[in-house]
Amino acid sequence: MNTELLRLYQSAQAESRLVIGLMSGTSLDGLDVALCRIRGAGTETEVDVLEFTTCDYDQTYRQAVREVFSLREVDLQQVTLLNAAIGRLHGEMVRDCLARWGYGPEQVDLIASHGQTIYHCPRSLHGLADQPNATLQIGDGDHIACTTGIITLSDFRQRHIAAGGEGAPLAVYGDYLMFHQPGENRILLNMGGIANFTFLAADGDPAKVFSTDVGPGNTLMDAYVQRHFAPMTYDKDSQLALAGKVNPTLLTELKENEFFSQPVPKTTGPELFNLDYLARAQQRSGTENISHQDVLATLNRFSADTIVAAIKDSGALDGPCRLLASGGGWHNTLLMDSIREQLPDVAVDSTASVGVDPDAKEAVLFAVLANECIAGGQSGFGNPARGIPDTSMGKISFPR
Ligand SMILES: Nc1ncnc2c1ncn2[C@@H]1O[C@H](COP(=O)(O)OP(=O)(O)OP(=O)(O)O)[C@@H](O)[C@H]1O
Ligand SMILES: CC(=O)N[C@H]1[C@@H]2OC[C@@H](O2)[C@@H](O)[C@@H]1O[C@H](C)C(=O)O
């Protein structure tokens, strides 16, 4: 028997597993690395996040990925080269983290790698009625496995699509297994480049769980700051937006897109919410010459308003509710203030209040998905009627 297969079997049978979750998101800020001790599986899953860090990407990486990111026409050779190079880079980053944290690779059962999304095109975005939902993440799992010597699960989104979903959001699985609290309606709001939320009903009924992307989180603000305030990569602590004022005419125009009237669940990405989207809205509203600070104040409010509108329209607020925020948007003070202001009756906190670092949550999610794939499946979770396929996810790469 392949000794790696035996190793995987033993991990699956073990009382607990040491799993590294990796997330490289649409903000291209860095690789999130979460070292988790996971016990059980399904609704019995217990996760301890032992270590977490973000390994920052250098400008060379960001530039190389941006040239093939969310674009219809790219250099296919660069995509091919990056698929292997990102896998090797992520493997090296894992090795560096383990050395710094005092762990040997032989102690780790699994790596769960999201990879780097370079294109996301659900049917609602590509518009080809006879074509399926589709998405592409690069950073090949075999290169991670060979670089680290650790069994690696990757490419989770393909299985989600193959099983009938749009490939996202996947947070719903981890949110349900980790954050459900009997007696409390909860909204898990993640604000990365794109904003998405999960609703968990107080009675724990899986049929009432739903999850959806809602629109831009930080991606438009980041892109604008990178274009006009380089080498800044984002509006730290909303300083630039706070120096401007919301332009109501541009704000109204930004909200004029069919995405916002599409039924949930739905997914999106920088393929839609990008600087061309902003430029068109400015042209239509005659606001091409407002200050950069006013544009950023308006983009900040655009994210806040579309997040709040989606939450209100979903019915999630029909009863008392607690909102647990995560992702980098939690650090955007103006964004969080705008959301709180519009949801006065909702307790707004971060996932830190329930023991999970808001910056670590997405990486932890992939560790949980890998755990489900290897040790779960029986009492997992899914709700096909709400676009949540009842399926395990992840391709397995053995290091030898
Ligand atoms: N102090 C801060 N002030 C304002 N914004 C911040 C701050 N810290 C982080 N951010 C925002 O959070 C972003 C990174 O968030 P995160 O890592 O959750 O995104 P991501 O995971 O790449 O996105 P996605 O989940 O869409 O893939 C930064 O690009 C920035 O816009
Ligand atoms: C295709 C893709 O990478 N989508 C991301 C993106 O970033 C946030 C939002 O859009 C979410 O749908 C998803 O990631 C999170 C981890 C998810 O799948 O839940």
XYZ file of C-alpha atoms and ligand atoms in Angstrom:
450
model
C 0.000 0.000 0.000
C 1.115 3.559 -0.619
C 2.514 4.562 2.782
C 1.001 8.012 2.326
C -2.427 6.421 1.963
C -1.877 4.578 5.239
C -0.734 7.864 6.817
C -3.918 9.549 5.599
C -6.056 6.689 6.930
C -4.397 6.943 10.330
C -4.948 10.713 10.389
C -8.605 10.212 9.528
C -8.966 7.694 12.371
C -7.078 9.799 14.904
C -8.798 11.562 17.818
C -7.522 14.872 16.440
C -5.564 16.282 13.504
C -3.008 19.065 13.077
C -4.147 20.942 9.982
C -2.684 24.053 8.330
C -5.261 26.210 6.568
C -4.030 28.527 3.797
C -5.968 31.425 2.262
C -4.710 33.799 -0.395
C -7.558 36.201 -1.108
C -8.626 38.693 -3.736
C -6.863 41.540 -1.891
C -3.465 39.962 -2.681
C -2.212 41.230 0.692
C -0.532 37.999 1.721
C -0.911 34.292 2.498
C -2.961 33.645 5.631
C -1.531 30.614 7.498
C -3.531 29.077 10.372
C -2.213 26.071 12.335
C -5.248 24.312 13.813
C -5.796 21.352 16.121
C -9.097 19.875 14.968
C -11.024 17.243 16.897
C -14.006 15.330 15.576
C -15.878 16.256 12.405
C -19.267 17.451 11.211
C -21.370 19.088 13.910
C -18.942 17.604 16.481
C -16.022 19.611 15.024
C -13.850 21.388 17.608
C -11.134 23.761 16.369
C -8.236 25.252 18.326
C -6.256 27.817 16.355
C -2.742 27.277 17.714
C -0.913 29.781 15.486
C -1.859 32.332 12.850
C 0.062 34.739 10.669
C -0.124 36.482 7.307
C 2.968 36.080 5.160
C 3.055 39.327 3.151
C 3.507 39.150 -0.588
C 6.161 41.312 -2.168
C 5.413 43.754 -4.969
C 6.847 41.357 -7.558
C 4.275 38.686 -6.616
C 1.421 41.169 -6.544
C 2.357 42.589 -9.948
C 2.763 39.126 -11.517
C -0.643 37.972 -10.231
C -2.398 41.255 -11.097
C -1.364 40.792 -14.729
C -3.488 37.605 -14.915
C -6.108 38.458 -12.258
C -9.802 38.882 -13.129
C -8.964 39.690 -16.767
C -10.497 38.121 -19.843
C -7.270 38.158 -21.886
C -4.061 37.107 -20.159
C -0.662 35.619 -20.990
C -1.386 31.900 -20.641
C 2.287 31.132 -20.217
C 2.346 33.446 -17.176
C -0.672 31.643 -15.714
C 1.068 28.315 -16.282
C 4.284 29.490 -14.670
C 2.456 31.087 -11.724
C 0.440 27.936 -11.024
C 3.638 26.081 -10.116
C 5.505 29.082 -8.678
C 2.677 30.015 -6.283
C 2.441 26.385 -5.136
C 6.155 26.359 -4.388
C 5.987 29.809 -2.710
C 3.088 28.772 -0.483
C 4.971 25.574 0.432
C 8.055 27.573 1.367
C 5.954 29.975 3.454
C 4.467 27.001 5.324
C 7.945 25.594 6.008
C 9.100 28.982 7.331
C 6.036 29.268 9.605
C 6.483 25.738 10.996
C 10.163 26.403 11.735
C 9.267 29.673 13.479
C 6.493 27.977 15.470
C 8.692 25.027 16.473
C 6.892 22.264 14.555
C 8.355 19.672 12.194
C 6.437 18.870 8.962
C 6.042 15.275 10.154
C 3.805 16.545 12.970
C 1.302 18.037 10.530
C -1.479 15.808 9.196
C -2.786 18.009 6.390
C -2.385 21.276 4.567
C -5.612 22.789 3.229
C -4.816 25.283 0.478
C -7.370 27.623 -1.123
C -4.837 28.830 -3.677
C -5.164 32.147 -5.505
C -8.364 32.928 -7.368
C -7.495 34.442 -10.730
C -10.903 34.235 -12.357
C -14.441 33.675 -11.080
C -17.307 33.456 -13.557
C -20.603 32.071 -12.332
C -23.258 31.905 -15.062
C -24.634 35.260 -13.859
C -21.272 36.877 -14.714
C -20.346 35.085 -17.981
C -23.938 35.120 -19.226
C -23.552 31.980 -21.382
C -26.771 30.067 -20.740
C -25.355 26.782 -22.032
C -22.199 26.976 -19.910
C -21.784 26.015 -16.223
C -20.620 28.090 -13.299
C -16.823 28.258 -13.292
C -13.925 29.491 -11.223
C -10.141 29.106 -11.291
C -7.659 29.069 -8.420
C -3.917 28.578 -9.051
C -1.101 27.525 -6.693
C -0.928 23.820 -7.399
C -1.384 21.446 -4.457
C 1.188 18.918 -5.712
C 3.899 21.578 -5.537
C 2.840 22.424 -1.960
C 2.885 18.741 -0.983
C 6.321 18.146 -2.524
C 7.776 21.362 -1.078
C 6.556 20.630 2.452
C 6.393 16.803 2.603
C 2.823 17.190 3.922
C -0.373 15.685 2.434
C -2.163 18.640 0.856
C -5.820 19.221 -0.029
C -6.535 21.960 -2.556
C -8.874 23.187 -5.293
C -11.983 23.027 -3.076
C -14.183 25.202 -5.277
C -14.263 22.832 -8.247
C -16.125 20.170 -6.281
C -18.615 22.779 -5.035
C -19.400 23.649 -8.669
C -19.409 20.009 -9.780
C -21.969 19.329 -7.040
C -24.254 22.139 -8.243
C -22.931 25.293 -6.524
C -21.257 28.472 -7.794
C -17.919 27.599 -6.145
C -18.516 30.137 -3.377
C -19.106 31.193 -0.682
C -17.576 28.186 1.078
C -17.531 30.002 4.443
C -21.044 28.703 5.106
C -19.732 25.196 5.873
C -17.229 26.392 8.443
C -19.631 29.005 9.796
C -22.285 26.350 10.439
C -19.899 23.833 11.980
C -17.992 26.361 14.145
C -20.197 29.359 14.948
C -23.746 28.116 15.455
C -24.958 29.156 18.938
C -28.245 27.637 20.200
C -30.725 30.388 21.015
C -28.970 33.138 19.033
C -29.508 34.210 15.412
C -26.106 34.996 13.993
C -24.796 36.725 10.881
C -21.181 35.921 9.998
C -20.084 38.867 7.826
C -16.726 38.516 6.076
C -15.339 41.660 4.457
C -12.327 40.831 2.306
C -12.030 42.113 -1.218
C -15.593 40.921 -1.670
C -18.146 40.975 1.164
C -20.170 37.869 1.977
C -22.307 36.719 4.873
C -23.811 33.574 6.359
C -27.048 33.458 8.380
C -27.317 30.888 11.206
C -30.751 30.464 12.810
C -31.035 30.283 16.600
C -32.798 26.905 16.436
C -29.870 25.403 14.502
C -32.097 24.247 11.658
C -29.720 23.555 8.738
C -32.576 24.320 6.311
C -32.610 27.945 7.501
C -28.879 28.474 6.918
C -27.918 30.532 3.872
C -24.858 32.338 2.584
C -24.168 34.759 -0.223
C -21.758 37.287 -1.617
C -23.270 40.756 -1.299
C -20.920 42.997 -3.297
C -17.613 44.830 -2.842
C -15.866 44.745 0.507
C -12.451 46.355 0.135
C -11.642 45.530 -3.468
C -12.773 48.820 -5.063
C -11.190 50.954 -2.335
C -7.947 48.976 -2.548
C -7.764 49.223 -6.321
C -8.371 52.985 -6.199
C -5.720 53.548 -3.512
C -3.217 51.395 -5.438
C -3.920 53.421 -8.613
C -3.771 56.921 -7.072
C -1.799 56.634 -3.828
C 0.964 54.118 -4.664
C 2.852 52.604 -2.947
C -0.061 52.479 -0.492
C -2.129 49.312 -1.039
C -5.182 50.200 1.037
C -6.772 53.119 2.943
C -5.356 52.303 6.367
C -7.817 53.180 9.132
C -9.962 54.934 6.506
C -7.773 58.058 6.734
C -8.211 59.042 3.087
C -11.968 58.426 3.089
C -12.365 60.392 6.328
C -10.699 63.362 4.594
C -13.412 63.301 1.899
C -17.174 63.381 1.742
C -19.694 61.041 0.172
C -20.872 62.151 -3.284
C -24.577 61.187 -3.348
C -24.795 61.306 -7.161
C -21.910 58.872 -7.614
C -23.197 56.680 -4.792
C -26.576 56.327 -6.473
C -24.936 55.433 -9.771
C -22.642 52.844 -8.162
C -25.709 51.038 -6.811
C -27.287 50.835 -10.286
C -26.278 47.286 -11.190
C -28.366 44.185 -11.791
C -26.154 42.209 -9.396
C -27.850 43.898 -6.448
C -31.309 42.780 -7.550
C -30.271 39.184 -8.274
C -31.748 36.633 -5.864
C -29.489 35.085 -3.219
C -27.376 32.993 -3.101
C -25.085 34.687 -5.597
C -21.372 35.246 -5.998
C -19.242 37.926 -7.554
C -15.670 39.204 -7.712
C -13.312 41.886 -9.040
C -14.403 40.661 -12.485
C -17.399 42.979 -11.893
C -16.364 45.315 -9.078
C -13.222 46.927 -10.506
C -11.957 50.352 -11.585
C -13.805 50.113 -14.907
C -17.044 49.699 -12.930
C -16.162 52.877 -11.001
C -15.141 54.809 -14.136
C -18.444 53.972 -15.853
C -20.400 55.101 -12.805
C -18.413 58.358 -12.682
C -19.014 59.007 -16.377
C -22.751 58.359 -16.072
C -23.000 60.576 -13.006
C -20.653 63.319 -14.240
C -18.389 62.909 -11.193
C -15.072 62.281 -12.947
C -13.494 65.341 -11.345
C -14.355 64.919 -7.663
C -11.401 64.554 -5.311
C -9.745 61.200 -4.660
C -10.773 61.512 -1.025
C -14.433 62.041 -2.030
C -14.251 58.970 -4.283
C -12.882 56.891 -1.407
C -15.516 58.210 1.014
C -18.162 57.262 -1.556
C -16.688 53.798 -2.189
C -16.555 53.167 1.563
C -20.220 54.103 1.881
C -21.045 51.986 -1.223
C -19.634 48.900 0.495
C -21.430 49.691 3.769
C -24.797 50.406 2.131
C -24.796 47.314 -0.105
C -23.783 45.088 2.825
C -26.570 46.474 5.019
C -29.153 46.331 2.219
C -28.352 42.672 1.523
C -28.601 41.774 5.204
C -31.920 43.608 5.581
C -33.376 42.131 2.350
C -32.399 38.588 3.385
C -34.858 38.505 6.293
C -31.969 37.727 8.657
C -33.119 40.599 10.898
C -36.680 39.322 11.383
C -35.669 38.604 14.974
C -32.895 39.632 17.382
C -29.532 38.965 15.795
C -25.815 39.173 16.510
C -23.391 40.130 13.747
C -19.870 38.677 13.895
C -17.510 40.379 11.455
C -14.286 39.024 9.996
C -11.828 39.819 7.227
C -9.758 42.926 6.773
C -12.834 45.141 6.504
C -13.256 44.741 10.270
C -10.238 47.050 10.609
C -11.826 49.693 8.355
C -13.236 51.940 11.067
C -15.371 54.102 8.769
C -16.878 51.034 7.115
C -17.724 49.432 10.459
C -19.127 52.720 11.824
C -21.386 53.072 8.767
C -22.647 49.500 9.193
C -23.290 49.948 12.921
C -25.097 53.238 12.245
C -27.481 51.521 9.827
C -28.047 48.479 12.055
C -28.738 50.143 15.455
C -30.593 47.096 16.820
C -27.881 44.570 15.898
C -25.007 43.681 18.221
C -21.915 44.073 16.013
C -18.696 42.345 17.073
C -15.849 40.501 15.428
C -15.312 36.747 15.524
C -12.623 37.462 18.130
C -15.540 37.740 20.584
C -16.185 34.017 20.021
C -12.521 33.027 20.010
C -11.490 33.228 16.349
C -9.152 35.965 15.077
C -11.142 37.809 12.356
C -8.086 37.765 10.103
C -7.643 34.002 10.538
C -11.224 32.949 9.864
C -10.945 32.183 6.142
C -7.746 30.140 6.546
C -9.384 28.240 9.420
C -12.366 27.597 7.133
C -10.195 25.654 4.678
C -8.639 23.640 7.502
C -12.188 22.663 8.534
C -13.132 21.787 4.943
C -10.083 19.508 4.676
C -10.950 17.921 8.008
C -14.473 17.289 6.703
C -13.112 15.719 3.536
C -10.842 13.326 5.401
C -12.645 12.634 8.675
C -16.183 13.879 8.118
C -18.895 13.549 5.539
C -21.409 11.550 7.566
C -22.920 14.343 9.684
C -21.578 17.246 7.645
C -23.818 19.912 6.281
C -25.410 21.047 3.057
C -28.576 22.601 1.745
C -28.813 22.137 -2.029
C -32.068 24.107 -2.171
C -30.106 27.159 -1.019
C -27.101 26.605 -3.270
C -25.103 24.777 -0.578
C -24.217 21.371 -2.037
C -24.042 18.554 0.513
C -20.559 17.431 -0.453
C -16.999 17.055 0.756
C -14.440 19.168 -1.103
C -10.749 19.093 -1.936
C -8.280 17.289 -4.175
C -5.631 15.203 -2.307
C -1.914 15.562 -3.156
C 0.554 13.088 -1.630
C 4.123 14.354 -1.133
C 5.659 11.131 -2.479
N -6.224 48.903 9.218
C -6.981 48.789 8.127
N -7.719 49.842 7.680
C -8.510 49.739 6.564
N -8.599 48.616 5.815
C -7.856 47.547 6.235
C -7.029 47.568 7.390
N -6.437 46.334 7.511
C -6.886 45.585 6.462
N -7.731 46.305 5.708
C -8.425 45.898 4.483
O -8.541 44.475 4.460
C -8.010 43.988 3.226
C -7.463 42.573 3.428
O -8.562 41.847 3.920
P -8.616 40.261 3.725
O -7.266 39.680 3.947
O -9.773 39.753 4.499
O -8.958 40.184 2.168
P -8.897 38.876 1.254
O -9.028 37.633 2.068
O -7.725 39.002 0.363
O -10.218 39.075 0.395
P -11.304 37.948 -0.062
O -11.878 37.375 1.214
O -12.284 38.734 -0.885
O -10.533 36.935 -0.861
C -6.935 44.980 2.854
O -6.667 44.929 1.450
C -7.607 46.291 3.260
O -8.495 46.722 2.254
C -14.064 32.809 -6.099
C -13.566 33.331 -4.771
O -12.386 33.238 -4.455
N -14.498 33.932 -3.971
C -14.116 34.441 -2.676
C -14.207 35.976 -2.643
O -13.758 36.443 -1.378
C -14.919 36.586 -0.504
C -16.047 36.080 -1.350
O -15.578 36.325 -2.722
C -16.199 34.552 -1.178
O -17.286 34.186 -2.014
C -14.966 33.772 -1.618
O -14.104 33.391 -0.553
C -14.611 32.989 0.712
C -13.464 32.370 1.508
C -15.742 31.935 0.606
O -15.705 31.115 -0.332
O -16.558 31.922 1.527
